[in-house]
Structures are given as C-alpha cells and as structure tokens.
Coordinates of N, CA and C in Angstrom, one line a residue:
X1 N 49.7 -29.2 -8.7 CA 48.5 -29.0 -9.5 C 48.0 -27.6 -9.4
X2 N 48.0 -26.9 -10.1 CA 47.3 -25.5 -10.7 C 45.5 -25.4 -10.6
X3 N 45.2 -24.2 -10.6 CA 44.0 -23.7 -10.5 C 43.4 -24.4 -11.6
X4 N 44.2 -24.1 -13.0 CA 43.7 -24.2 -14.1 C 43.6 -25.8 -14.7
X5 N 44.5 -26.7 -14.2 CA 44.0 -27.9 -14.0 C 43.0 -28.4 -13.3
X6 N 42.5 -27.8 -12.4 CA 41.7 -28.4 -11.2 C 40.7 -28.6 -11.7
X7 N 39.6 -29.4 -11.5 CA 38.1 -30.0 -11.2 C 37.2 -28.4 -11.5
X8 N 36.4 -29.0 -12.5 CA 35.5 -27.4 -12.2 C 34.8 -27.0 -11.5
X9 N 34.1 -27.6 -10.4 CA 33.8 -27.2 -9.7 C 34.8 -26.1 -8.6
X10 N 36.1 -26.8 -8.1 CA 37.1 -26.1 -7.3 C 37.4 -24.7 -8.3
X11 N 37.2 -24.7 -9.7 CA 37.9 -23.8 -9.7 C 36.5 -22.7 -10.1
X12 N 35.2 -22.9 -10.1 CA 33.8 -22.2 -9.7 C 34.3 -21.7 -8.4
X13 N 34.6 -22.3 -7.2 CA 34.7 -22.5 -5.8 C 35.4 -20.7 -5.7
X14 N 36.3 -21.1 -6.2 CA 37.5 -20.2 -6.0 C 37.5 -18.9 -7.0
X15 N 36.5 -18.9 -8.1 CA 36.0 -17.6 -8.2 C 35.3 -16.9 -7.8
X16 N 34.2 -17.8 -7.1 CA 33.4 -17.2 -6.1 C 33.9 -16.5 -5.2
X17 N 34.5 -17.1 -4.7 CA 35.6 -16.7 -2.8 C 36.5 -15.6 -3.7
X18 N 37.1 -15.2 -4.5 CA 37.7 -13.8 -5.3 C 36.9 -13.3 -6.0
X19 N 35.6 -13.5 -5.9 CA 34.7 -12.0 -6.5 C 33.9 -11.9 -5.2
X20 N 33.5 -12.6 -4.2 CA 32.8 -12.2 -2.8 C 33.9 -11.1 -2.3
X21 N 35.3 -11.7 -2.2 CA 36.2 -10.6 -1.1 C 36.1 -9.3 -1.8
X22 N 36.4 -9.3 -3.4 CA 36.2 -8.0 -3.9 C 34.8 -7.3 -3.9
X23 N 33.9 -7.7 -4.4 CA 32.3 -7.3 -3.5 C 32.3 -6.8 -2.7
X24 N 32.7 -7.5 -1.3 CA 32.5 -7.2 -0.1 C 33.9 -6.2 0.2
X25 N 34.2 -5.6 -0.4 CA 35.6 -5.0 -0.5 C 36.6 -5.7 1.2
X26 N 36.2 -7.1 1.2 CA 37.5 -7.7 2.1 C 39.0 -7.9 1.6
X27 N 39.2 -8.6 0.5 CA 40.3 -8.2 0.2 C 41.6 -8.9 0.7
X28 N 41.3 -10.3 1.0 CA 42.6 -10.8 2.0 C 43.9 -10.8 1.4
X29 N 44.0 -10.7 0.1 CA 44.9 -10.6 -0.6 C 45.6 -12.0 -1.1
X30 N 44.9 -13.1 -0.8 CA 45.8 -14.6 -0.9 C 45.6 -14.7 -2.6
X31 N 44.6 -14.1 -3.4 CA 44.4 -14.0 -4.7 C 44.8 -12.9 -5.3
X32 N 45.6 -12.6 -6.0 CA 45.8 -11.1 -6.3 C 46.0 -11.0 -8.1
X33 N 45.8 -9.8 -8.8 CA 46.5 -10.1 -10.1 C 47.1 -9.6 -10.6
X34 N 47.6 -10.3 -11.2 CA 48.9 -10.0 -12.3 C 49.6 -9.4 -13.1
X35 N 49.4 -9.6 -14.0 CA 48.8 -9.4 -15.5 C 48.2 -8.0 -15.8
X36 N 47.9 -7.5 -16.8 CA 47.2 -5.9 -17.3 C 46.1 -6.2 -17.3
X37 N 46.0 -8.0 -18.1 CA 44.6 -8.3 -18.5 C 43.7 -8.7 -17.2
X38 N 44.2 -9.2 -15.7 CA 44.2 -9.2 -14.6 C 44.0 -8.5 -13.9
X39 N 44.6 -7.1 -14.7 CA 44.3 -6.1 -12.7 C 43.0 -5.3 -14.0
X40 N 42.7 -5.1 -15.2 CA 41.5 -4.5 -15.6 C 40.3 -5.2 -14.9
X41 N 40.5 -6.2 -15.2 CA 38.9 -7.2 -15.0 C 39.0 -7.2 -13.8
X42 N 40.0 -7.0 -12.5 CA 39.8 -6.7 -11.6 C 39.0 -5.6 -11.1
X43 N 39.6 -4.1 -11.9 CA 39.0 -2.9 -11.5 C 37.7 -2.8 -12.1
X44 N 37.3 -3.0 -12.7 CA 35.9 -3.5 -13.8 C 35.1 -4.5 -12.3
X45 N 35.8 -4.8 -11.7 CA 35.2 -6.0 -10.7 C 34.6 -5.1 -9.8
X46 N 35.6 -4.4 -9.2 CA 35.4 -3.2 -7.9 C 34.5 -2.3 -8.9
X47 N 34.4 -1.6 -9.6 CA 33.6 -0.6 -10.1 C 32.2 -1.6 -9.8
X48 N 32.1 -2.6 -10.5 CA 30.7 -3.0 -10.2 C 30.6 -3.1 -9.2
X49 N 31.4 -4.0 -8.3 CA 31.3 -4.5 -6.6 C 30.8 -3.1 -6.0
X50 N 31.1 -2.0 -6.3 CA 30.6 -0.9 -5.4 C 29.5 -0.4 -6.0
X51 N 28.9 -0.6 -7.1 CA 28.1 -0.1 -7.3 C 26.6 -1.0 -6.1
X52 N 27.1 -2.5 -6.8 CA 26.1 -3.2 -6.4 C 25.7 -3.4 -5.1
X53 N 27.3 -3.1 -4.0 CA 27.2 -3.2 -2.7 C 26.1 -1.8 -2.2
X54 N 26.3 -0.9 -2.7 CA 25.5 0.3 -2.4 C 23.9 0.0 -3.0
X55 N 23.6 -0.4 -3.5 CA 22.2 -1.2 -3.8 C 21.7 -1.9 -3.1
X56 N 22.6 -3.1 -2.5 CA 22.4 -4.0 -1.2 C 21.9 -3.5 -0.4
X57 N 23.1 -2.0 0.3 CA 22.7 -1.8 1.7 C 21.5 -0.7 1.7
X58 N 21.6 -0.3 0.3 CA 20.1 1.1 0.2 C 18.9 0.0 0.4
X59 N 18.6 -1.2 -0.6 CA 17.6 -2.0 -0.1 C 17.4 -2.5 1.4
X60 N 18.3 -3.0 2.1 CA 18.5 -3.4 3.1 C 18.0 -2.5 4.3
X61 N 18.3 -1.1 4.0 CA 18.0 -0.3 5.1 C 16.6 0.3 5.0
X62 N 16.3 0.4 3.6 CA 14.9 0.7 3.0 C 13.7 -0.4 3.8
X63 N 14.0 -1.6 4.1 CA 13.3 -3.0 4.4 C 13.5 -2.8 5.7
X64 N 14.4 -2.1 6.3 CA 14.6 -2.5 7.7 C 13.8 -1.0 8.6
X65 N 14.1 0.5 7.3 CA 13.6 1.2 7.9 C 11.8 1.2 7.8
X66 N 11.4 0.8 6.5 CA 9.8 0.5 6.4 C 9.4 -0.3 7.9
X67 N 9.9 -1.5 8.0 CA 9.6 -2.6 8.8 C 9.6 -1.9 10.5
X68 N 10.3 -0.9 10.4 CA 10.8 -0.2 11.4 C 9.3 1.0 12.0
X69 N 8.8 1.4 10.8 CA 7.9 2.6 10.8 C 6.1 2.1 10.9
X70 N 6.6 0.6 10.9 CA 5.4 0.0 10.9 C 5.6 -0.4 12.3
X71 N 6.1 -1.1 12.8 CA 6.0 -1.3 14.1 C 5.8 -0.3 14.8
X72 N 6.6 0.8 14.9 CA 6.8 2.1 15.6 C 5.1 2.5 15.8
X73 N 4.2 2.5 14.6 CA 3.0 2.7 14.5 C 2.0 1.8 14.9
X74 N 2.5 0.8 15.0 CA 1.7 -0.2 15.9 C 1.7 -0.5 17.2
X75 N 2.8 0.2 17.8 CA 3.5 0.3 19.4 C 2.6 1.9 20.0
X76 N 2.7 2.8 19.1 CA 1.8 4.0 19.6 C 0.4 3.6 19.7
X77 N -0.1 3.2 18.4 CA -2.0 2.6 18.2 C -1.9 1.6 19.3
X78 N -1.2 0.7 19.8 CA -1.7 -0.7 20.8 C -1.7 0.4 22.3
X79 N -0.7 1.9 22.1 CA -0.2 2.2 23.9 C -1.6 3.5 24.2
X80 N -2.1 3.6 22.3 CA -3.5 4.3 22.7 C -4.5 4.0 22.7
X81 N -4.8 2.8 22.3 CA -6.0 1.4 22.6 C -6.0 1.6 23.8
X82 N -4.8 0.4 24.4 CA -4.8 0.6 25.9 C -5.1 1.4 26.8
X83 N -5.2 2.8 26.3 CA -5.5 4.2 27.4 C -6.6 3.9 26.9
X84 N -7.5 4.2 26.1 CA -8.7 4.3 25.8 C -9.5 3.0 26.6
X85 N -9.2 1.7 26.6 CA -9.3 1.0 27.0 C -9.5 0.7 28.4
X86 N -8.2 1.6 29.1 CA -8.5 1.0 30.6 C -9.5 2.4 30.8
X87 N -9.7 3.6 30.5 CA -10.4 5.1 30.3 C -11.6 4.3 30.4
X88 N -12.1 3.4 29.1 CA -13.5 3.6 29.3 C -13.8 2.1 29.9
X89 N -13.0 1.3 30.8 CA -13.1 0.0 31.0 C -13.7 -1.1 30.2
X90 N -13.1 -0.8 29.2 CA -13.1 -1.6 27.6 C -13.2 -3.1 28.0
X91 N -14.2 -4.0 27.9 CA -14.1 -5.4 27.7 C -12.3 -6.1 26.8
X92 N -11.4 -6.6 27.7 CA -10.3 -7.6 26.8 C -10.5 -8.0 25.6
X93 N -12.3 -9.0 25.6 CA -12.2 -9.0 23.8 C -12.2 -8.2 22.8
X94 N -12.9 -6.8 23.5 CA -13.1 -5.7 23.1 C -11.7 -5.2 22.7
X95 N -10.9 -5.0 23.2 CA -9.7 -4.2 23.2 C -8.5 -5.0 22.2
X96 N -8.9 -6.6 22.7 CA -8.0 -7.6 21.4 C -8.4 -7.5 20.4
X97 N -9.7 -7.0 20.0 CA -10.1 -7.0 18.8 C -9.2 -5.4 17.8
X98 N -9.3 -4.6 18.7 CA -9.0 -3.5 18.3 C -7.7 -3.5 17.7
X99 N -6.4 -4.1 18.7 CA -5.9 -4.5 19.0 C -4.9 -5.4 17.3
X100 N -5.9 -6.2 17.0 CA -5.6 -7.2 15.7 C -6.5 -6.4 14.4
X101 N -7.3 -5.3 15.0 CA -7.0 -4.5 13.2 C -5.7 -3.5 13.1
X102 N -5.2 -3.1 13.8 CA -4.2 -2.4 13.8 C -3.6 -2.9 13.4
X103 N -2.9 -4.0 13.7 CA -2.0 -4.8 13.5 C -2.1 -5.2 12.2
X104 N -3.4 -5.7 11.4 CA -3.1 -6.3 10.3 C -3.4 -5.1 9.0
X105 N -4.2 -3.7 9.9 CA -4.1 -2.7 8.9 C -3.1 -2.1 8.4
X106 N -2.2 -2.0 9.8 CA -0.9 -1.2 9.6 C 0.1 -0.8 8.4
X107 N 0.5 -2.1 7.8 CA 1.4 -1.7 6.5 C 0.8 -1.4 5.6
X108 N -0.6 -1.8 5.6 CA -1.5 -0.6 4.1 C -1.2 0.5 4.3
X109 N -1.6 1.2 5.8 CA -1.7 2.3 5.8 C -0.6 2.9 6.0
X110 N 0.5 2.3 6.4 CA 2.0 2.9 6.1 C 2.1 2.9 4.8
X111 N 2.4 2.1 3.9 CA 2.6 2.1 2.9 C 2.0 3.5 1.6
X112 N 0.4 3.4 2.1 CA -0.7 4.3 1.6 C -0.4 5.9 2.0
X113 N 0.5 5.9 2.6 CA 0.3 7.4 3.4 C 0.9 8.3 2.0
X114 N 0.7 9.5 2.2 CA 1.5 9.9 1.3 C 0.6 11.7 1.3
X115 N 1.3 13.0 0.8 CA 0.9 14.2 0.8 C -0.2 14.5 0.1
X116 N -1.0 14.3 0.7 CA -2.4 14.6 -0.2 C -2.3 16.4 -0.8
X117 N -2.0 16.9 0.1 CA -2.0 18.7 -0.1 C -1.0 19.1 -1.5
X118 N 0.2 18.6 -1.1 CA 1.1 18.3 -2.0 C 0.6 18.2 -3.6
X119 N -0.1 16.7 -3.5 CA -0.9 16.2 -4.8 C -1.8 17.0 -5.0
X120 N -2.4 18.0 -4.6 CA -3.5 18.7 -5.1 C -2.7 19.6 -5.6
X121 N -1.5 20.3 -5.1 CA -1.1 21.4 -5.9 C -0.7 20.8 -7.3
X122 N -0.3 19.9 -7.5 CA 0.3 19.4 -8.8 C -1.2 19.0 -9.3
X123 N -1.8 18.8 -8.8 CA -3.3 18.7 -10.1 C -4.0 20.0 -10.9
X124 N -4.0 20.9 -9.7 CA -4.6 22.0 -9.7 C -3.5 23.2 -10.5
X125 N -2.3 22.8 -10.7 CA -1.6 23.7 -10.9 C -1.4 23.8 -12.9
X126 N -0.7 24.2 -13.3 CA -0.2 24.4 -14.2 C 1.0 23.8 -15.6
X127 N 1.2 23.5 -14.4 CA 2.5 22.4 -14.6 C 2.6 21.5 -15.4
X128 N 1.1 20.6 -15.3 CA 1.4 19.0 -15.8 C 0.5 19.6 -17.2
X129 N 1.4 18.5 -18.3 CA 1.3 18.5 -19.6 C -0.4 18.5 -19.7
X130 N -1.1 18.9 -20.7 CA -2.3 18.8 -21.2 C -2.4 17.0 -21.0
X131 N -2.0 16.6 -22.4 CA -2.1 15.2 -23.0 C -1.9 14.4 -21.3
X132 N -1.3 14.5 -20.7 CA -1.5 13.7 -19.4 C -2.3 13.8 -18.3
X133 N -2.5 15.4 -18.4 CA -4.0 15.6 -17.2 C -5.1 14.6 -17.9
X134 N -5.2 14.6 -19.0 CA -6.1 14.2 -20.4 C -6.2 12.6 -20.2
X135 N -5.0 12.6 -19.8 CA -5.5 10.4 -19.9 C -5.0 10.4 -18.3
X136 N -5.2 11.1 -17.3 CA -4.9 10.1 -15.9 C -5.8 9.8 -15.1
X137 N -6.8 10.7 -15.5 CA -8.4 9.7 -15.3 C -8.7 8.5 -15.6
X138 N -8.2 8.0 -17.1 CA -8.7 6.7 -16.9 C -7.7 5.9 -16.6
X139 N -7.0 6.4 -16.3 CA -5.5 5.2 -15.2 C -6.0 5.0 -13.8
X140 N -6.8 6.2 -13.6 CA -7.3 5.5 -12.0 C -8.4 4.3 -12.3
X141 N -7.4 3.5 -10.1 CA -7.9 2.2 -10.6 C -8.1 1.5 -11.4
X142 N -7.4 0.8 -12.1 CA -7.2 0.4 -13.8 C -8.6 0.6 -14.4
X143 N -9.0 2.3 -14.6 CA -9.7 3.0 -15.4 C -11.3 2.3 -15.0
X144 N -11.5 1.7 -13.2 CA -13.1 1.7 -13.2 C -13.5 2.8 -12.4
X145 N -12.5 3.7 -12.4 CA -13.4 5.1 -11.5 C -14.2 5.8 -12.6
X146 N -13.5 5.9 -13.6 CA -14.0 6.8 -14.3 C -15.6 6.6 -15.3
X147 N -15.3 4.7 -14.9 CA -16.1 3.7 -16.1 C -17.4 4.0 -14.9
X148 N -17.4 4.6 -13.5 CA -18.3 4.2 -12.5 C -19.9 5.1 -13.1
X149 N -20.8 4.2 -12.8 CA -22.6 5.5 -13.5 C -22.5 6.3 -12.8
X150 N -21.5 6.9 -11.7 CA -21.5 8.6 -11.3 C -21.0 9.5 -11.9
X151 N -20.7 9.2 -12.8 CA -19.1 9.2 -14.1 C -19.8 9.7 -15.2
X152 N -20.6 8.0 -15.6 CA -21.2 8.2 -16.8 C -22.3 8.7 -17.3
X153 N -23.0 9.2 -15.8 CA -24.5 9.6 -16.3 C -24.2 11.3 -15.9
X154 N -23.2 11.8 -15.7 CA -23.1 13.2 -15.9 C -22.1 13.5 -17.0
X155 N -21.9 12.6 -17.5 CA -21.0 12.9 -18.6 C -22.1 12.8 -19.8
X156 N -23.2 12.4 -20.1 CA -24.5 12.4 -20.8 C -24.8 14.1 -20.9
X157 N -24.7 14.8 -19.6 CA -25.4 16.4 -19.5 C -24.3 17.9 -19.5
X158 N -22.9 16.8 -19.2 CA -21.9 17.6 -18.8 C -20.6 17.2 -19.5
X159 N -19.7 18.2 -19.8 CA -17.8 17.7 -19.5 C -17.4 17.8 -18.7
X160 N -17.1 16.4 -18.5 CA -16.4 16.6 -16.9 C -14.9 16.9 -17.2
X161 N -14.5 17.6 -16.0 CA -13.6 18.6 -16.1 C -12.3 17.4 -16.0
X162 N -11.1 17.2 -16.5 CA -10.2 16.2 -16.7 C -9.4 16.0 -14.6
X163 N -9.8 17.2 -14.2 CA -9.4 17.3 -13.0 C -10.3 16.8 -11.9
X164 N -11.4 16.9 -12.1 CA -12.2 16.0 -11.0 C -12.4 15.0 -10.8
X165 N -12.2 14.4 -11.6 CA -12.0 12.5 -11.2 C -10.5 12.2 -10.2
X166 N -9.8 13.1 -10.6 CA -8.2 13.3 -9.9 C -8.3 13.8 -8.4
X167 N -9.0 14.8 -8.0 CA -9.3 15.2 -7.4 C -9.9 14.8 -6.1
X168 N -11.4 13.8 -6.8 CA -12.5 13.3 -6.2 C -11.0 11.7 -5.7
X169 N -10.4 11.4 -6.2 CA -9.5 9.8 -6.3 C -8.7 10.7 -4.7
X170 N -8.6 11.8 -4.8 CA -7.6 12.0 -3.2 C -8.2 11.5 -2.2
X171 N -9.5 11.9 -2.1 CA -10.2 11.6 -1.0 C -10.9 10.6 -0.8
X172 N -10.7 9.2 -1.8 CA -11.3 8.6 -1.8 C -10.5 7.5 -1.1
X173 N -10.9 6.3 -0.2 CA -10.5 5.2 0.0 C -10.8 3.8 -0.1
X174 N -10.1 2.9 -1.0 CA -10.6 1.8 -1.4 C -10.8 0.9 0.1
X175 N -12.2 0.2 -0.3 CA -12.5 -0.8 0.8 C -12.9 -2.1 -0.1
X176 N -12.8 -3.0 1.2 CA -13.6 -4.5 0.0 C -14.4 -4.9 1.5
X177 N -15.4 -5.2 0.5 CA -16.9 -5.7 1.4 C -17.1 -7.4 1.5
X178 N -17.4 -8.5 2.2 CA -17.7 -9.4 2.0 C -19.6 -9.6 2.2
X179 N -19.9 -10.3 0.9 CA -20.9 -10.1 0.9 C -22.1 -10.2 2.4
X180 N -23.0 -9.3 2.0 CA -24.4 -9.5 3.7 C -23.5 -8.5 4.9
X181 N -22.3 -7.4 4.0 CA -21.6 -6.6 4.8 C -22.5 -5.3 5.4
X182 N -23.2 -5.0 6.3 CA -23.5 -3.6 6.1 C -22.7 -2.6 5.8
X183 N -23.0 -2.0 4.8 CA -21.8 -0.8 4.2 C -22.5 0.3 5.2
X184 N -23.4 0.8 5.4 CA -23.8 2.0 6.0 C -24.5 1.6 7.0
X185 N -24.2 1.9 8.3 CA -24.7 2.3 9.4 C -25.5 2.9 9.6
X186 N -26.7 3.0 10.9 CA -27.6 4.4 10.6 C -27.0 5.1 11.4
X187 N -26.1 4.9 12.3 CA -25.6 6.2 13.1 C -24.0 7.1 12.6
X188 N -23.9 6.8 11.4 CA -22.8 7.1 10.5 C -23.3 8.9 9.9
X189 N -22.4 9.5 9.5 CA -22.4 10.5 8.6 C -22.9 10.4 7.7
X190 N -24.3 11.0 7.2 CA -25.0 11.0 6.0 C -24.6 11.4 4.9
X191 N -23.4 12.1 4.4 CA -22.7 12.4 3.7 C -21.3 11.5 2.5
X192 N -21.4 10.4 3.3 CA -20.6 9.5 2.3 C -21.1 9.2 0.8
X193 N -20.2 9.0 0.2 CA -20.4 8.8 -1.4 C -19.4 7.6 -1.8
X194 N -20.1 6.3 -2.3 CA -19.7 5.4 -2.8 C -19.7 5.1 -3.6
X195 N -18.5 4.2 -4.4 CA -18.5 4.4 -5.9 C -18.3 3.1 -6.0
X196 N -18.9 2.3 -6.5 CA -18.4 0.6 -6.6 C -17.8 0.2 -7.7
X197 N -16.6 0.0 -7.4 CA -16.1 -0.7 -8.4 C -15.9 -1.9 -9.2
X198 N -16.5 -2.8 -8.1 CA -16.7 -4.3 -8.6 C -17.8 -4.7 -7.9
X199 N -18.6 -6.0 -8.2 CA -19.8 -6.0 -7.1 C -21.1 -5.2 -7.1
X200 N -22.0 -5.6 -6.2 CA -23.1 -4.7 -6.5 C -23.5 -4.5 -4.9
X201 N -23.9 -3.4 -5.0 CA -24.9 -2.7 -3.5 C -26.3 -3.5 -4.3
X202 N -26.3 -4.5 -3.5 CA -27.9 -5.3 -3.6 C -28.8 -4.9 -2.8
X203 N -28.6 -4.2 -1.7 CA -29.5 -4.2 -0.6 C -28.8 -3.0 0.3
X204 N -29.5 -2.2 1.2 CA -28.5 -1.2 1.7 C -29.5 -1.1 3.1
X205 N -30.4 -0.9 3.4 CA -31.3 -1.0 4.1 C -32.9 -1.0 4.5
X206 N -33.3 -1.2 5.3 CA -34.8 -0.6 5.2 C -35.2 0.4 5.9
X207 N -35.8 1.6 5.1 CA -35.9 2.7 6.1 C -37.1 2.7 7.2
X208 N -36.8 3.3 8.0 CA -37.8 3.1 9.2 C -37.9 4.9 9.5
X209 N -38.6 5.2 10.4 CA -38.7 6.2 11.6 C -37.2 7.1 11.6
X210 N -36.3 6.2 12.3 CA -35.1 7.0 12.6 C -34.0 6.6 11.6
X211 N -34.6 6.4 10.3 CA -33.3 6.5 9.2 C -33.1 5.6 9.1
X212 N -33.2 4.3 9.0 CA -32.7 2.6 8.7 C -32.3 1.7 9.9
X213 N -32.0 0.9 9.4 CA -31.7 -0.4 10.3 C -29.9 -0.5 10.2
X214 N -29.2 -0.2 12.0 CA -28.2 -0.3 12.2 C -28.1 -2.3 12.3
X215 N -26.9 -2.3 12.3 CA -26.0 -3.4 12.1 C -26.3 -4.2 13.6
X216 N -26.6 -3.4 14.8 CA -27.0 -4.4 16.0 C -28.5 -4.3 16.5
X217 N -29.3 -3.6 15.5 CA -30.9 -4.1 15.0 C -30.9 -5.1 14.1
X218 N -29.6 -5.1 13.2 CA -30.2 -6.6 12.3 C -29.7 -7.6 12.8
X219 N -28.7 -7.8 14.3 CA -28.4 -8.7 14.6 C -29.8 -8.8 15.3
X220 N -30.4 -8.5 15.9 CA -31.1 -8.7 17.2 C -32.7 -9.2 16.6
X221 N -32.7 -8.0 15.7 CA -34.2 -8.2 15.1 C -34.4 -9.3 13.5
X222 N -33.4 -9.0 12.9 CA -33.2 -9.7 11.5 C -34.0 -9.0 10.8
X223 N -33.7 -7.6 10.8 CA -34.6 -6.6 9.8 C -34.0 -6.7 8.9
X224 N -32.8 -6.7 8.1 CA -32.1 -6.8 7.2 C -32.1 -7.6 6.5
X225 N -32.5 -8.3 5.2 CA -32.0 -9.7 4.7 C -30.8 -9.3 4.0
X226 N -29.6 -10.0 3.9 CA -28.2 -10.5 3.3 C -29.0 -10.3 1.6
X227 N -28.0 -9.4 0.8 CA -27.5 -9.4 -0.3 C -27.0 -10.6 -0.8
X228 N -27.4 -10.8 -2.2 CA -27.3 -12.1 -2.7 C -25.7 -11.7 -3.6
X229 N -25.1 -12.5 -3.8 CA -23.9 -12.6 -4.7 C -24.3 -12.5 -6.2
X230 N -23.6 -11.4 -6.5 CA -24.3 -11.4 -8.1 C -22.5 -11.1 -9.1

C-alpha cells in the first residue's frame, strides 16, 4: 500500500513529519524528492521554513530576553529594599509590602521605559512633517489630553503651540485612583499638575494651618470625607 492510497489522516500524518524536518531544517532524509515538480515545492518549502524559523527564535528570545530584564529589575529593587530595610530597621510588613509593588509594578515600568531626551529632540527639532506635529496632539491618550479644561480654557485666550501638549505628555505619568484615594498628600511637593482624564477630583482636601489634611490625619482623625463616585 502506497502513501497515496492510505487513510487521510496517515497521509496529513506524514506531511506534517516532512514539513516539520524541513522547518526545523532536520532533514533525516527517509522522505526525499523526486521529481522537478518535487524538489521546487520542496525549495519553496526551505525558503519559507527559514524565513519563519528566524521569526520563531527572534520572538522567542525577545520573550525570554524581556522576561529576563524584568526579573533582573526586580532582583536589584528586592536587594535594595532589603538594605534600606535592615539600614532603617524596617518593620517585615513594612518591607513585604514594598516588596509586592515592585514586583507587580515592574513590567509597566520595563515595558514604559524608553529615551525621553531622545523624544524631545525629535519634537523640538525640525524634522517631523508639519501635518503630523499638527494632529499628534490629539492622538495622545486617545485624544483626552488635549480634550482636558487645562487645554481648553487656554485655548479660549491663546494658540497653543502644536508642541506643548507633546512635550507636557513626556513628563507626564498615567495613574489610576480608586475612589476615597488621597491623590495629594500634605507633605508632598507643591508643584504637581494633574490632568484627569476620566473621573472626577471630588474632593482634595481641607485646608488647615499647615496646608491640608495628610492621609494618616484622615486615618486617625476622619478629617477627610471620601469622594463620591460620579
């Protein structure tokens, strides 16, 4: 009995196992071909087979070296927790806590890293097309940076320059709040600038004497009332 008689499945079987060995450029030779019309669709086979095998192992190493740069970064942040930690005799829950943001921040901020310095010369420079400096403002964040009333109420007195929203987007970092979050601290830098993109600042604090109500006065005292969900 012949290939070409056989059950179709055996003979699926046995294309498979002669396009794996050529793929995998193994090659045992028990299949070989023949024919003109046989050894093209063969080399037609190996042209792809190499293309696609080099795709495999570029993904493969791309996934292993990412996976690789994340740990690597979470092995230095846990070995400088720990010095900070035994330095200032850090409470264990204290230190596990620290401990498990690292850990679950980490591939954002691998992922997120990237040449800020770099990107400014390409904004700032000369280079990029008009019509594109022109619409990549409203591409940031699918177009609510630009839609934000920091946006819109100087754009009532002013043109904003196509570059500052670009600009202002380098230094900015997306966060997400659960609501009754305190966004601002009182012992924080008075200099932050927030832009909401979804949600609302219901409530921010009450000011007092020394500048507002920190986050372990509103545990202690309940100066703060929780933001409602809107």
């Amino acid at each position: 009995e012949t290939l070409i008689d056989s059950p179709a499945f055996v003979q699926w079987a046995h294309s498979m196992y002669f396009t794996l060995t050529v793929f995998t450029t193994v090659g045992f030779g028990d299949m070989s071909a023949m024919t003109t019309g046989e050894i093209s669709y063969v080399c037609f086979m190996m042209l792809v087979g190499a293309v696609v095998h080099s795709i495999v192992i570029s993904s493969v190493i791309t996934v292993v070296t990412s996976s690789d740069q994340v740990h690597d970064f979470i092995r230095t942040n846990s070995k400088l927790i720990g010095a900070f930690a035994a330095h200032t005799e850090m409470s264990e829950g204290a230190e596990h806590e620290m401990q498990a943001w690292v850990s679950m921040s980490a591939k954002y901020w691998i992922t997120h890293q990237y040449d800020k310095e770099e990107m400014k010369n390409l904004i700032v420079g000369k280079i990029m097309p008009p019509h594109l400096l022109a619409r990549l403002p409203f591409e940031l964040f699918g177009g609510k940076f630009v839609n934000n009333s920091f946006f819109a109420t100087a754009a009532l007195s002013y043109d904003i320059p196509a570059r500052l929203p670009l600009l202002l987007a380098l230094k900015i970092q997306k966060l997400g709040f659960d609501c009754g979050d305190v966004i601002y601290q009182v012992e924080e830098y008075s200099f932050g600038l927030f832009l909401v993109l979804s949600g609302t600042f219901a409530f921010v604090g009450r000011p007092q004497i020394y500048g507002g109500t920190s986050a372990k006065k509103r545990l202690n005292h309940d100066e703060v009332s929780s933001p409602s969900k809107r």
